[in-house]
Amino acid sequence: WSARIPSALENDRFVLHCQKIYPLDANSTEAPRCELLVRMLEEDGSLILPGRLIPAAERFRHMPEIDRWVIRNALKLIARHGVRMGLAAYAINLSGQSLGQEELLDFVKREILRSSVNPGLVTFEITETAAIRNVSHAARFMTELKKMGCQFSLDDFGSGLSSFGYLKMLPVDYLKIDGSFVRNMVHDEHDHSIVVAITQIAKTLKIACIAEFIEDEATLQALKEIGVDYGQG
């Protein structure tokens, strides 16, 4: 992996896939959003999915390079196809390794300006654990990019089992409920209660809520009844 990932970066063997995020309110006229997800291509053209790629990239500390590839190419994609795709926003993931680098903010600003993409179309997803590892740094990063018009989603929310106090320090637009709670919520009373609690907290703080890992109609209906704003899966 320590050699395969740099080789793939050097030879541009990464691709972006799009997974849509839909408003769950039946009366909503808002266009869908999407999350841009990275995959690595083997030399024979086969796909390496994130479940294998990301742990290896984190172990050998290649995530900052991958994140930069994703940011640069996501902005190119949005600039080239954004209007035709007709989506309300495009979510780009940032790893904890990247978020901890001081130079990331300048890189993101530079790439957005270079691409001429409307920053309002860009949502950055940061995991809860990465954000709370250095709350003050994350808050400054988010505040600076929100001034440009970008938005932020706190990913895997609920998995960190941390205090909600830090949410007051982060200018978050979306809370993304950790998929491990969503996947079994119809059959597991505890998971259902956690999803309800997170949704209520989000509404109190006037933050929109996204549920991921929606795999069936029953889960979709349960989320609509709870009042979750967006669904992905």
mmCIF file with all atom_site columns, C-alpha atoms in Angstrom:
data_model
loop_
_atom_site.group_PDB
_atom_site.id
_atom_site.type_symbol
_atom_site.label_atom_id
_atom_site.label_alt_id
_atom_site.label_comp_id
_atom_site.label_asym_id
_atom_site.label_entity_id
_atom_site.label_seq_id
_atom_site.pdbx_PDB_ins_code
_atom_site.Cartn_x
_atom_site.Cartn_y
_atom_site.Cartn_z
_atom_site.occupancy
_atom_site.B_iso_or_equiv
_atom_site.pdbx_formal_charge
_atom_site.auth_seq_id
_atom_site.auth_comp_id
_atom_site.auth_asym_id
_atom_site.auth_atom_id
_atom_site.pdbx_PDB_model_num
ATOM 1   C CA . TRP A 1 1   ? 0.000   0.000  0.000   1.00 0.00 ? 1   TRP A CA 1
ATOM 2   C CA . SER A 1 2   ? 2.820   2.430  0.804   1.00 0.00 ? 2   SER A CA 1
ATOM 3   C CA . ALA A 1 3   ? 3.925   2.169  -2.860  1.00 0.00 ? 3   ALA A CA 1
ATOM 4   C CA . ARG A 1 4   ? 0.556   1.548  -4.551  1.00 0.00 ? 4   ARG A CA 1
ATOM 5   C CA . ILE A 1 5   ? -1.140  4.720  -3.319  1.00 0.00 ? 5   ILE A CA 1
ATOM 6   C CA . PRO A 1 6   ? 1.632   7.153  -4.390  1.00 0.00 ? 6   PRO A CA 1
ATOM 7   C CA . SER A 1 7   ? 1.793   5.359  -7.756  1.00 0.00 ? 7   SER A CA 1
ATOM 8   C CA . ALA A 1 8   ? -1.960  5.772  -8.220  1.00 0.00 ? 8   ALA A CA 1
ATOM 9   C CA . LEU A 1 9   ? -1.705  9.479  -7.316  1.00 0.00 ? 9   LEU A CA 1
ATOM 10  C CA . GLU A 1 10  ? 1.176   10.003 -9.722  1.00 0.00 ? 10  GLU A CA 1
ATOM 11  C CA . ASN A 1 11  ? -0.723  8.294  -12.552 1.00 0.00 ? 11  ASN A CA 1
ATOM 12  C CA . ASP A 1 12  ? -4.102  9.871  -11.748 1.00 0.00 ? 12  ASP A CA 1
ATOM 13  C CA . ARG A 1 13  ? -5.732  6.510  -11.015 1.00 0.00 ? 13  ARG A CA 1
ATOM 14  C CA . PHE A 1 14  ? -8.495  7.804  -8.775  1.00 0.00 ? 14  PHE A CA 1
ATOM 15  C CA . VAL A 1 15  ? -12.144 8.393  -9.648  1.00 0.00 ? 15  VAL A CA 1
ATOM 16  C CA . LEU A 1 16  ? -15.054 10.164 -7.996  1.00 0.00 ? 16  LEU A CA 1
ATOM 17  C CA . HIS A 1 17  ? -18.482 8.588  -7.589  1.00 0.00 ? 17  HIS A CA 1
ATOM 18  C CA . CYS A 1 18  ? -21.606 10.539 -6.705  1.00 0.00 ? 18  CYS A CA 1
ATOM 19  C CA . GLN A 1 19  ? -24.216 9.401  -4.172  1.00 0.00 ? 19  GLN A CA 1
ATOM 20  C CA . LYS A 1 20  ? -27.313 11.585 -3.985  1.00 0.00 ? 20  LYS A CA 1
ATOM 21  C CA . ILE A 1 21  ? -28.788 13.084 -0.809  1.00 0.00 ? 21  ILE A CA 1
ATOM 22  C CA . TYR A 1 22  ? -32.541 13.721 -1.032  1.00 0.00 ? 22  TYR A CA 1
ATOM 23  C CA . PRO A 1 23  ? -34.858 15.989 0.982   1.00 0.00 ? 23  PRO A CA 1
ATOM 24  C CA . LEU A 1 24  ? -37.212 13.746 2.979   1.00 0.00 ? 24  LEU A CA 1
ATOM 25  C CA . ASP A 1 25  ? -40.030 16.306 3.165   1.00 0.00 ? 25  ASP A CA 1
ATOM 26  C CA . ALA A 1 26  ? -42.493 15.287 0.457   1.00 0.00 ? 26  ALA A CA 1
ATOM 27  C CA . ASN A 1 27  ? -43.433 18.961 -0.053  1.00 0.00 ? 27  ASN A CA 1
ATOM 28  C CA . SER A 1 28  ? -39.852 20.135 -0.552  1.00 0.00 ? 28  SER A CA 1
ATOM 29  C CA . THR A 1 29  ? -38.979 21.714 -3.901  1.00 0.00 ? 29  THR A CA 1
ATOM 30  C CA . GLU A 1 30  ? -35.253 21.673 -3.141  1.00 0.00 ? 30  GLU A CA 1
ATOM 31  C CA . ALA A 1 31  ? -33.003 19.864 -5.619  1.00 0.00 ? 31  ALA A CA 1
ATOM 32  C CA . PRO A 1 32  ? -31.053 16.817 -4.381  1.00 0.00 ? 32  PRO A CA 1
ATOM 33  C CA . ARG A 1 33  ? -27.494 17.179 -3.127  1.00 0.00 ? 33  ARG A CA 1
ATOM 34  C CA . CYS A 1 34  ? -24.706 14.656 -3.511  1.00 0.00 ? 34  CYS A CA 1
ATOM 35  C CA . GLU A 1 35  ? -21.639 13.339 -1.743  1.00 0.00 ? 35  GLU A CA 1
ATOM 36  C CA . LEU A 1 36  ? -18.550 12.823 -3.875  1.00 0.00 ? 36  LEU A CA 1
ATOM 37  C CA . LEU A 1 37  ? -16.798 9.583  -2.915  1.00 0.00 ? 37  LEU A CA 1
ATOM 38  C CA . VAL A 1 38  ? -13.286 8.581  -3.960  1.00 0.00 ? 38  VAL A CA 1
ATOM 39  C CA . ARG A 1 39  ? -12.235 5.180  -5.315  1.00 0.00 ? 39  ARG A CA 1
ATOM 40  C CA . MET A 1 40  ? -8.780  4.059  -6.429  1.00 0.00 ? 40  MET A CA 1
ATOM 41  C CA . LEU A 1 41  ? -8.229  2.261  -9.729  1.00 0.00 ? 41  LEU A CA 1
ATOM 42  C CA . GLU A 1 42  ? -5.891  -0.717 -9.936  1.00 0.00 ? 42  GLU A CA 1
ATOM 43  C CA . GLU A 1 43  ? -3.676  -0.929 -13.015 1.00 0.00 ? 43  GLU A CA 1
ATOM 44  C CA . ASP A 1 44  ? -6.130  -3.445 -14.523 1.00 0.00 ? 44  ASP A CA 1
ATOM 45  C CA . GLY A 1 45  ? -8.969  -0.945 -14.085 1.00 0.00 ? 45  GLY A CA 1
ATOM 46  C CA . SER A 1 46  ? -10.688 -2.659 -11.130 1.00 0.00 ? 46  SER A CA 1
ATOM 47  C CA . LEU A 1 47  ? -12.000 -0.449 -8.306  1.00 0.00 ? 47  LEU A CA 1
ATOM 48  C CA . ILE A 1 48  ? -10.616 -0.370 -4.778  1.00 0.00 ? 48  ILE A CA 1
ATOM 49  C CA . LEU A 1 49  ? -13.425 0.789  -2.499  1.00 0.00 ? 49  LEU A CA 1
ATOM 50  C CA . PRO A 1 50  ? -12.954 3.075  0.542   1.00 0.00 ? 50  PRO A CA 1
ATOM 51  C CA . GLY A 1 51  ? -13.240 0.193  3.035   1.00 0.00 ? 51  GLY A CA 1
ATOM 52  C CA . ARG A 1 52  ? -9.846  -1.045 1.838   1.00 0.00 ? 52  ARG A CA 1
ATOM 53  C CA . LEU A 1 53  ? -8.334  2.210  0.606   1.00 0.00 ? 53  LEU A CA 1
ATOM 54  C CA . ILE A 1 54  ? -8.936  4.632  3.484   1.00 0.00 ? 54  ILE A CA 1
ATOM 55  C CA . PRO A 1 55  ? -7.506  2.531  6.376   1.00 0.00 ? 55  PRO A CA 1
ATOM 56  C CA . ALA A 1 56  ? -4.354  1.877  4.334   1.00 0.00 ? 56  ALA A CA 1
ATOM 57  C CA . ALA A 1 57  ? -4.041  5.541  3.344   1.00 0.00 ? 57  ALA A CA 1
ATOM 58  C CA . GLU A 1 58  ? -4.453  6.596  6.975   1.00 0.00 ? 58  GLU A CA 1
ATOM 59  C CA . ARG A 1 59  ? -1.898  4.071  8.172   1.00 0.00 ? 59  ARG A CA 1
ATOM 60  C CA . PHE A 1 60  ? 0.758   5.305  5.724   1.00 0.00 ? 60  PHE A CA 1
ATOM 61  C CA . ARG A 1 61  ? -0.398  8.944  6.094   1.00 0.00 ? 61  ARG A CA 1
ATOM 62  C CA . HIS A 1 62  ? -1.349  9.414  2.450   1.00 0.00 ? 62  HIS A CA 1
ATOM 63  C CA . MET A 1 63  ? -4.779  10.916 3.229   1.00 0.00 ? 63  MET A CA 1
ATOM 64  C CA . PRO A 1 64  ? -3.657  14.569 2.845   1.00 0.00 ? 64  PRO A CA 1
ATOM 65  C CA . GLU A 1 65  ? -2.449  13.823 -0.704  1.00 0.00 ? 65  GLU A CA 1
ATOM 66  C CA . ILE A 1 66  ? -5.675  11.968 -1.533  1.00 0.00 ? 66  ILE A CA 1
ATOM 67  C CA . ASP A 1 67  ? -7.788  14.778 -0.049  1.00 0.00 ? 67  ASP A CA 1
ATOM 68  C CA . ARG A 1 68  ? -5.985  17.324 -2.190  1.00 0.00 ? 68  ARG A CA 1
ATOM 69  C CA . TRP A 1 69  ? -6.581  15.188 -5.295  1.00 0.00 ? 69  TRP A CA 1
ATOM 70  C CA . VAL A 1 70  ? -10.273 14.948 -4.371  1.00 0.00 ? 70  VAL A CA 1
ATOM 71  C CA . ILE A 1 71  ? -10.656 18.691 -3.710  1.00 0.00 ? 71  ILE A CA 1
ATOM 72  C CA . ARG A 1 72  ? -8.922  19.689 -6.946  1.00 0.00 ? 72  ARG A CA 1
ATOM 73  C CA . ASN A 1 73  ? -10.811 17.193 -9.115  1.00 0.00 ? 73  ASN A CA 1
ATOM 74  C CA . ALA A 1 74  ? -14.160 17.673 -7.392  1.00 0.00 ? 74  ALA A CA 1
ATOM 75  C CA . LEU A 1 75  ? -13.991 21.394 -8.120  1.00 0.00 ? 75  LEU A CA 1
ATOM 76  C CA . LYS A 1 76  ? -13.066 20.661 -11.755 1.00 0.00 ? 76  LYS A CA 1
ATOM 77  C CA . LEU A 1 77  ? -16.077 18.317 -11.992 1.00 0.00 ? 77  LEU A CA 1
ATOM 78  C CA . ILE A 1 78  ? -18.434 20.887 -10.449 1.00 0.00 ? 78  ILE A CA 1
ATOM 79  C CA . ALA A 1 79  ? -17.104 23.636 -12.741 1.00 0.00 ? 79  ALA A CA 1
ATOM 80  C CA . ARG A 1 80  ? -17.526 21.440 -15.824 1.00 0.00 ? 80  ARG A CA 1
ATOM 81  C CA . HIS A 1 81  ? -20.773 19.577 -15.081 1.00 0.00 ? 81  HIS A CA 1
ATOM 82  C CA . GLY A 1 82  ? -22.360 21.281 -12.062 1.00 0.00 ? 82  GLY A CA 1
ATOM 83  C CA . VAL A 1 83  ? -25.108 23.143 -13.904 1.00 0.00 ? 83  VAL A CA 1
ATOM 84  C CA . ARG A 1 84  ? -26.032 20.108 -16.040 1.00 0.00 ? 84  ARG A CA 1
ATOM 85  C CA . MET A 1 85  ? -26.227 17.822 -12.999 1.00 0.00 ? 85  MET A CA 1
ATOM 86  C CA . GLY A 1 86  ? -28.671 20.246 -11.377 1.00 0.00 ? 86  GLY A CA 1
ATOM 87  C CA . LEU A 1 87  ? -27.738 19.442 -7.778  1.00 0.00 ? 87  LEU A CA 1
ATOM 88  C CA . ALA A 1 88  ? -28.100 21.885 -4.894  1.00 0.00 ? 88  ALA A CA 1
ATOM 89  C CA . ALA A 1 89  ? -24.656 21.154 -3.412  1.00 0.00 ? 89  ALA A CA 1
ATOM 90  C CA . TYR A 1 90  ? -21.698 18.777 -3.594  1.00 0.00 ? 90  TYR A CA 1
ATOM 91  C CA . ALA A 1 91  ? -20.174 17.304 -0.419  1.00 0.00 ? 91  ALA A CA 1
ATOM 92  C CA . ILE A 1 92  ? -16.413 16.727 -0.246  1.00 0.00 ? 92  ILE A CA 1
ATOM 93  C CA . ASN A 1 93  ? -14.880 14.705 2.598   1.00 0.00 ? 93  ASN A CA 1
ATOM 94  C CA . LEU A 1 94  ? -11.877 15.947 4.568   1.00 0.00 ? 94  LEU A CA 1
ATOM 95  C CA . SER A 1 95  ? -9.814  13.548 6.677   1.00 0.00 ? 95  SER A CA 1
ATOM 96  C CA . GLY A 1 96  ? -8.566  14.273 10.181  1.00 0.00 ? 96  GLY A CA 1
ATOM 97  C CA . GLN A 1 97  ? -4.985  14.108 8.894   1.00 0.00 ? 97  GLN A CA 1
ATOM 98  C CA . SER A 1 98  ? -5.689  16.925 6.439   1.00 0.00 ? 98  SER A CA 1
ATOM 99  C CA . LEU A 1 99  ? -7.689  18.996 8.903   1.00 0.00 ? 99  LEU A CA 1
ATOM 100 C CA . GLY A 1 100 ? -4.674  19.047 11.220  1.00 0.00 ? 100 GLY A CA 1
ATOM 101 C CA . GLN A 1 101 ? -2.473  20.731 8.594   1.00 0.00 ? 101 GLN A CA 1
ATOM 102 C CA . GLU A 1 102 ? -2.165  24.495 8.821   1.00 0.00 ? 102 GLU A CA 1
ATOM 103 C CA . GLU A 1 103 ? -1.661  24.892 5.062   1.00 0.00 ? 103 GLU A CA 1
ATOM 104 C CA . LEU A 1 104 ? -4.954  23.167 4.148   1.00 0.00 ? 104 LEU A CA 1
ATOM 105 C CA . LEU A 1 105 ? -7.031  26.341 4.508   1.00 0.00 ? 105 LEU A CA 1
ATOM 106 C CA . ASP A 1 106 ? -4.909  28.289 2.016   1.00 0.00 ? 106 ASP A CA 1
ATOM 107 C CA . PHE A 1 107 ? -4.943  25.325 -0.383  1.00 0.00 ? 107 PHE A CA 1
ATOM 108 C CA . VAL A 1 108 ? -8.753  25.075 -0.328  1.00 0.00 ? 108 VAL A CA 1
ATOM 109 C CA . LYS A 1 109 ? -9.215  28.833 -0.775  1.00 0.00 ? 109 LYS A CA 1
ATOM 110 C CA . ARG A 1 110 ? -6.770  28.863 -3.689  1.00 0.00 ? 110 ARG A CA 1
ATOM 111 C CA . GLU A 1 111 ? -8.419  25.911 -5.444  1.00 0.00 ? 111 GLU A CA 1
ATOM 112 C CA . ILE A 1 112 ? -11.922 27.367 -5.079  1.00 0.00 ? 112 ILE A CA 1
ATOM 113 C CA . LEU A 1 113 ? -10.824 30.696 -6.545  1.00 0.00 ? 113 LEU A CA 1
ATOM 114 C CA . ARG A 1 114 ? -8.907  28.961 -9.352  1.00 0.00 ? 114 ARG A CA 1
ATOM 115 C CA . SER A 1 115 ? -11.916 26.803 -10.274 1.00 0.00 ? 115 SER A CA 1
ATOM 116 C CA . SER A 1 116 ? -14.386 29.762 -10.348 1.00 0.00 ? 116 SER A CA 1
ATOM 117 C CA . VAL A 1 117 ? -16.922 27.441 -8.670  1.00 0.00 ? 117 VAL A CA 1
ATOM 118 C CA . ASN A 1 118 ? -19.631 29.140 -6.611  1.00 0.00 ? 118 ASN A CA 1
ATOM 119 C CA . PRO A 1 119 ? -18.553 28.296 -3.011  1.00 0.00 ? 119 PRO A CA 1
ATOM 120 C CA . GLY A 1 120 ? -22.226 27.946 -2.095  1.00 0.00 ? 120 GLY A CA 1
ATOM 121 C CA . LEU A 1 121 ? -22.251 24.684 -4.078  1.00 0.00 ? 121 LEU A CA 1
ATOM 122 C CA . VAL A 1 122 ? -19.535 23.175 -1.855  1.00 0.00 ? 122 VAL A CA 1
ATOM 123 C CA . THR A 1 123 ? -20.133 21.395 1.452   1.00 0.00 ? 123 THR A CA 1
ATOM 124 C CA . PHE A 1 124 ? -17.153 19.947 3.321   1.00 0.00 ? 124 PHE A CA 1
ATOM 125 C CA . GLU A 1 125 ? -17.781 16.845 5.443   1.00 0.00 ? 125 GLU A CA 1
ATOM 126 C CA . ILE A 1 126 ? -15.642 16.438 8.558   1.00 0.00 ? 126 ILE A CA 1
ATOM 127 C CA . THR A 1 127 ? -16.032 13.540 10.972  1.00 0.00 ? 127 THR A CA 1
ATOM 128 C CA . GLU A 1 128 ? -17.085 14.303 14.514  1.00 0.00 ? 128 GLU A CA 1
ATOM 129 C CA . THR A 1 129 ? -13.919 12.741 15.965  1.00 0.00 ? 129 THR A CA 1
ATOM 130 C CA . ALA A 1 130 ? -11.667 14.827 13.684  1.00 0.00 ? 130 ALA A CA 1
ATOM 131 C CA . ALA A 1 131 ? -13.503 18.029 14.598  1.00 0.00 ? 131 ALA A CA 1
ATOM 132 C CA . ILE A 1 132 ? -13.367 17.544 18.366  1.00 0.00 ? 132 ILE A CA 1
ATOM 133 C CA . ARG A 1 133 ? -9.684  16.508 18.286  1.00 0.00 ? 133 ARG A CA 1
ATOM 134 C CA . ASN A 1 134 ? -8.853  20.177 17.790  1.00 0.00 ? 134 ASN A CA 1
ATOM 135 C CA . VAL A 1 135 ? -12.040 22.188 18.135  1.00 0.00 ? 135 VAL A CA 1
ATOM 136 C CA . SER A 1 136 ? -10.461 25.643 17.974  1.00 0.00 ? 136 SER A CA 1
ATOM 137 C CA . HIS A 1 137 ? -8.499  24.801 14.798  1.00 0.00 ? 137 HIS A CA 1
ATOM 138 C CA . ALA A 1 138 ? -11.567 23.211 13.174  1.00 0.00 ? 138 ALA A CA 1
ATOM 139 C CA . ALA A 1 139 ? -13.716 26.204 14.124  1.00 0.00 ? 139 ALA A CA 1
ATOM 140 C CA . ARG A 1 140 ? -11.260 28.665 12.545  1.00 0.00 ? 140 ARG A CA 1
ATOM 141 C CA . PHE A 1 141 ? -11.013 26.545 9.379   1.00 0.00 ? 141 PHE A CA 1
ATOM 142 C CA . MET A 1 142 ? -14.785 26.351 9.080   1.00 0.00 ? 142 MET A CA 1
ATOM 143 C CA . THR A 1 143 ? -15.369 30.024 9.879   1.00 0.00 ? 143 THR A CA 1
ATOM 144 C CA . GLU A 1 144 ? -12.903 31.198 7.220   1.00 0.00 ? 144 GLU A CA 1
ATOM 145 C CA . LEU A 1 145 ? -14.423 29.027 4.474   1.00 0.00 ? 145 LEU A CA 1
ATOM 146 C CA . LYS A 1 146 ? -17.988 29.891 5.503   1.00 0.00 ? 146 LYS A CA 1
ATOM 147 C CA . LYS A 1 147 ? -17.059 33.529 4.861   1.00 0.00 ? 147 LYS A CA 1
ATOM 148 C CA . MET A 1 148 ? -16.494 32.493 1.231   1.00 0.00 ? 148 MET A CA 1
ATOM 149 C CA . GLY A 1 149 ? -19.904 30.768 1.154   1.00 0.00 ? 149 GLY A CA 1
ATOM 150 C CA . CYS A 1 150 ? -18.978 27.105 1.769   1.00 0.00 ? 150 CYS A CA 1
ATOM 151 C CA . GLN A 1 151 ? -21.029 24.941 4.129   1.00 0.00 ? 151 GLN A CA 1
ATOM 152 C CA . PHE A 1 152 ? -20.036 22.201 6.564   1.00 0.00 ? 152 PHE A CA 1
ATOM 153 C CA . SER A 1 153 ? -21.449 18.850 7.572   1.00 0.00 ? 153 SER A CA 1
ATOM 154 C CA . LEU A 1 154 ? -20.391 16.990 10.714  1.00 0.00 ? 154 LEU A CA 1
ATOM 155 C CA . ASP A 1 155 ? -20.099 13.364 9.589   1.00 0.00 ? 155 ASP A CA 1
ATOM 156 C CA . ASP A 1 156 ? -20.552 10.167 11.664  1.00 0.00 ? 156 ASP A CA 1
ATOM 157 C CA . PHE A 1 157 ? -22.322 12.215 14.322  1.00 0.00 ? 157 PHE A CA 1
ATOM 158 C CA . GLY A 1 158 ? -23.041 10.249 17.487  1.00 0.00 ? 158 GLY A CA 1
ATOM 159 C CA . SER A 1 159 ? -20.149 7.817  17.063  1.00 0.00 ? 159 SER A CA 1
ATOM 160 C CA . GLY A 1 160 ? -17.808 9.924  19.194  1.00 0.00 ? 160 GLY A CA 1
ATOM 161 C CA . LEU A 1 161 ? -20.042 9.655  22.281  1.00 0.00 ? 161 LEU A CA 1
ATOM 162 C CA . SER A 1 162 ? -18.811 13.077 23.302  1.00 0.00 ? 162 SER A CA 1
ATOM 163 C CA . SER A 1 163 ? -20.449 16.051 24.951  1.00 0.00 ? 163 SER A CA 1
ATOM 164 C CA . PHE A 1 164 ? -22.663 18.162 22.704  1.00 0.00 ? 164 PHE A CA 1
ATOM 165 C CA . GLY A 1 165 ? -21.100 21.300 24.189  1.00 0.00 ? 165 GLY A CA 1
ATOM 166 C CA . TYR A 1 166 ? -18.551 21.633 21.405  1.00 0.00 ? 166 TYR A CA 1
ATOM 167 C CA . LEU A 1 167 ? -21.340 22.066 18.842  1.00 0.00 ? 167 LEU A CA 1
ATOM 168 C CA . LYS A 1 168 ? -21.753 25.641 20.068  1.00 0.00 ? 168 LYS A CA 1
ATOM 169 C CA . MET A 1 169 ? -18.164 26.303 18.988  1.00 0.00 ? 169 MET A CA 1
ATOM 170 C CA . LEU A 1 170 ? -18.469 24.897 15.460  1.00 0.00 ? 170 LEU A CA 1
ATOM 171 C CA . PRO A 1 171 ? -20.390 26.778 12.724  1.00 0.00 ? 171 PRO A CA 1
ATOM 172 C CA . VAL A 1 172 ? -21.968 23.577 11.384  1.00 0.00 ? 172 VAL A CA 1
ATOM 173 C CA . ASP A 1 173 ? -24.757 23.573 8.777   1.00 0.00 ? 173 ASP A CA 1
ATOM 174 C CA . TYR A 1 174 ? -25.560 19.823 8.820   1.00 0.00 ? 174 TYR A CA 1
ATOM 175 C CA . LEU A 1 175 ? -25.324 16.948 11.280  1.00 0.00 ? 175 LEU A CA 1
ATOM 176 C CA . LYS A 1 176 ? -24.919 13.599 9.550   1.00 0.00 ? 176 LYS A CA 1
ATOM 177 C CA . ILE A 1 177 ? -26.216 10.796 11.774  1.00 0.00 ? 177 ILE A CA 1
ATOM 178 C CA . ASP A 1 178 ? -23.773 7.914  11.960  1.00 0.00 ? 178 ASP A CA 1
ATOM 179 C CA . GLY A 1 179 ? -25.013 5.134  9.671   1.00 0.00 ? 179 GLY A CA 1
ATOM 180 C CA . SER A 1 180 ? -24.531 2.463  12.330  1.00 0.00 ? 180 SER A CA 1
ATOM 181 C CA . PHE A 1 181 ? -27.542 3.909  14.163  1.00 0.00 ? 181 PHE A CA 1
ATOM 182 C CA . VAL A 1 182 ? -29.645 4.352  11.018  1.00 0.00 ? 182 VAL A CA 1
ATOM 183 C CA . ARG A 1 183 ? -29.086 0.892  9.551   1.00 0.00 ? 183 ARG A CA 1
ATOM 184 C CA . ASN A 1 184 ? -30.886 -1.026 12.341  1.00 0.00 ? 184 ASN A CA 1
ATOM 185 C CA . MET A 1 185 ? -33.139 1.662  13.799  1.00 0.00 ? 185 MET A CA 1
ATOM 186 C CA . VAL A 1 186 ? -36.367 -0.053 12.686  1.00 0.00 ? 186 VAL A CA 1
ATOM 187 C CA . HIS A 1 187 ? -35.452 -3.211 14.635  1.00 0.00 ? 187 HIS A CA 1
ATOM 188 C CA . ASP A 1 188 ? -33.391 -1.729 17.484  1.00 0.00 ? 188 ASP A CA 1
ATOM 189 C CA . GLU A 1 189 ? -35.145 0.510  20.021  1.00 0.00 ? 189 GLU A CA 1
ATOM 190 C CA . HIS A 1 190 ? -31.847 1.971  21.281  1.00 0.00 ? 190 HIS A CA 1
ATOM 191 C CA . ASP A 1 191 ? -30.684 2.966  17.784  1.00 0.00 ? 191 ASP A CA 1
ATOM 192 C CA . HIS A 1 192 ? -34.110 4.482  17.092  1.00 0.00 ? 192 HIS A CA 1
ATOM 193 C CA . SER A 1 193 ? -33.908 6.534  20.302  1.00 0.00 ? 193 SER A CA 1
ATOM 194 C CA . ILE A 1 194 ? -30.429 7.820  19.413  1.00 0.00 ? 194 ILE A CA 1
ATOM 195 C CA . VAL A 1 195 ? -31.610 8.920  15.963  1.00 0.00 ? 195 VAL A CA 1
ATOM 196 C CA . VAL A 1 196 ? -34.573 10.727 17.584  1.00 0.00 ? 196 VAL A CA 1
ATOM 197 C CA . ALA A 1 197 ? -32.280 12.422 20.133  1.00 0.00 ? 197 ALA A CA 1
ATOM 198 C CA . ILE A 1 198 ? -29.774 13.610 17.517  1.00 0.00 ? 198 ILE A CA 1
ATOM 199 C CA . THR A 1 199 ? -32.595 14.946 15.326  1.00 0.00 ? 199 THR A CA 1
ATOM 200 C CA . GLN A 1 200 ? -34.052 16.887 18.254  1.00 0.00 ? 200 GLN A CA 1
ATOM 201 C CA . ILE A 1 201 ? -30.659 18.348 19.161  1.00 0.00 ? 201 ILE A CA 1
ATOM 202 C CA . ALA A 1 202 ? -30.107 19.403 15.550  1.00 0.00 ? 202 ALA A CA 1
ATOM 203 C CA . LYS A 1 203 ? -33.504 21.107 15.372  1.00 0.00 ? 203 LYS A CA 1
ATOM 204 C CA . THR A 1 204 ? -32.877 22.917 18.662  1.00 0.00 ? 204 THR A CA 1
ATOM 205 C CA . LEU A 1 205 ? -29.581 24.235 17.301  1.00 0.00 ? 205 LEU A CA 1
ATOM 206 C CA . LYS A 1 206 ? -31.219 25.037 13.920  1.00 0.00 ? 206 LYS A CA 1
ATOM 207 C CA . ILE A 1 207 ? -28.903 22.607 12.120  1.00 0.00 ? 207 ILE A CA 1
ATOM 208 C CA . ALA A 1 208 ? -30.217 20.422 9.291   1.00 0.00 ? 208 ALA A CA 1
ATOM 209 C CA . CYS A 1 209 ? -29.985 16.655 9.796   1.00 0.00 ? 209 CYS A CA 1
ATOM 210 C CA . ILE A 1 210 ? -28.858 14.004 7.266   1.00 0.00 ? 210 ILE A CA 1
ATOM 211 C CA . ALA A 1 211 ? -29.316 10.243 7.712   1.00 0.00 ? 211 ALA A CA 1
ATOM 212 C CA . GLU A 1 212 ? -26.989 7.944  5.781   1.00 0.00 ? 212 GLU A CA 1
ATOM 213 C CA . PHE A 1 213 ? -27.108 4.163  5.179   1.00 0.00 ? 213 PHE A CA 1
ATOM 214 C CA . ILE A 1 214 ? -30.816 4.145  4.276   1.00 0.00 ? 214 ILE A CA 1
ATOM 215 C CA . GLU A 1 215 ? -31.186 0.648  2.839   1.00 0.00 ? 215 GLU A CA 1
ATOM 216 C CA . ASP A 1 216 ? -34.963 0.037  2.747   1.00 0.00 ? 216 ASP A CA 1
ATOM 217 C CA . GLU A 1 217 ? -38.391 1.662  2.607   1.00 0.00 ? 217 GLU A CA 1
ATOM 218 C CA . ALA A 1 218 ? -39.199 0.992  6.294   1.00 0.00 ? 218 ALA A CA 1
ATOM 219 C CA . THR A 1 219 ? -36.129 2.944  7.437   1.00 0.00 ? 219 THR A CA 1
ATOM 220 C CA . LEU A 1 220 ? -36.952 5.769  5.032   1.00 0.00 ? 220 LEU A CA 1
ATOM 221 C CA . GLN A 1 221 ? -40.496 6.058  6.407   1.00 0.00 ? 221 GLN A CA 1
ATOM 222 C CA . ALA A 1 222 ? -39.272 5.967  10.033  1.00 0.00 ? 222 ALA A CA 1
ATOM 223 C CA . LEU A 1 223 ? -36.842 8.821  9.330   1.00 0.00 ? 223 LEU A CA 1
ATOM 224 C CA . LYS A 1 224 ? -39.593 10.876 7.703   1.00 0.00 ? 224 LYS A CA 1
ATOM 225 C CA . GLU A 1 225 ? -41.805 10.373 10.786  1.00 0.00 ? 225 GLU A CA 1
ATOM 226 C CA . ILE A 1 226 ? -38.982 11.494 13.091  1.00 0.00 ? 226 ILE A CA 1
ATOM 227 C CA . GLY A 1 227 ? -38.456 14.620 10.984  1.00 0.00 ? 227 GLY A CA 1
ATOM 228 C CA . VAL A 1 228 ? -34.943 14.041 9.604   1.00 0.00 ? 228 VAL A CA 1
ATOM 229 C CA . ASP A 1 229 ? -34.305 16.573 6.831   1.00 0.00 ? 229 ASP A CA 1
ATOM 230 C CA . TYR A 1 230 ? -32.250 14.594 4.290   1.00 0.00 ? 230 TYR A CA 1
ATOM 231 C CA . GLY A 1 231 ? -31.598 10.959 3.397   1.00 0.00 ? 231 GLY A CA 1
ATOM 232 C CA . GLN A 1 232 ? -28.728 9.191  1.667   1.00 0.00 ? 232 GLN A CA 1
ATOM 233 C CA . GLY A 1 233 ? -28.206 5.542  0.829   1.00 0.00 ? 233 GLY A CA 1
#
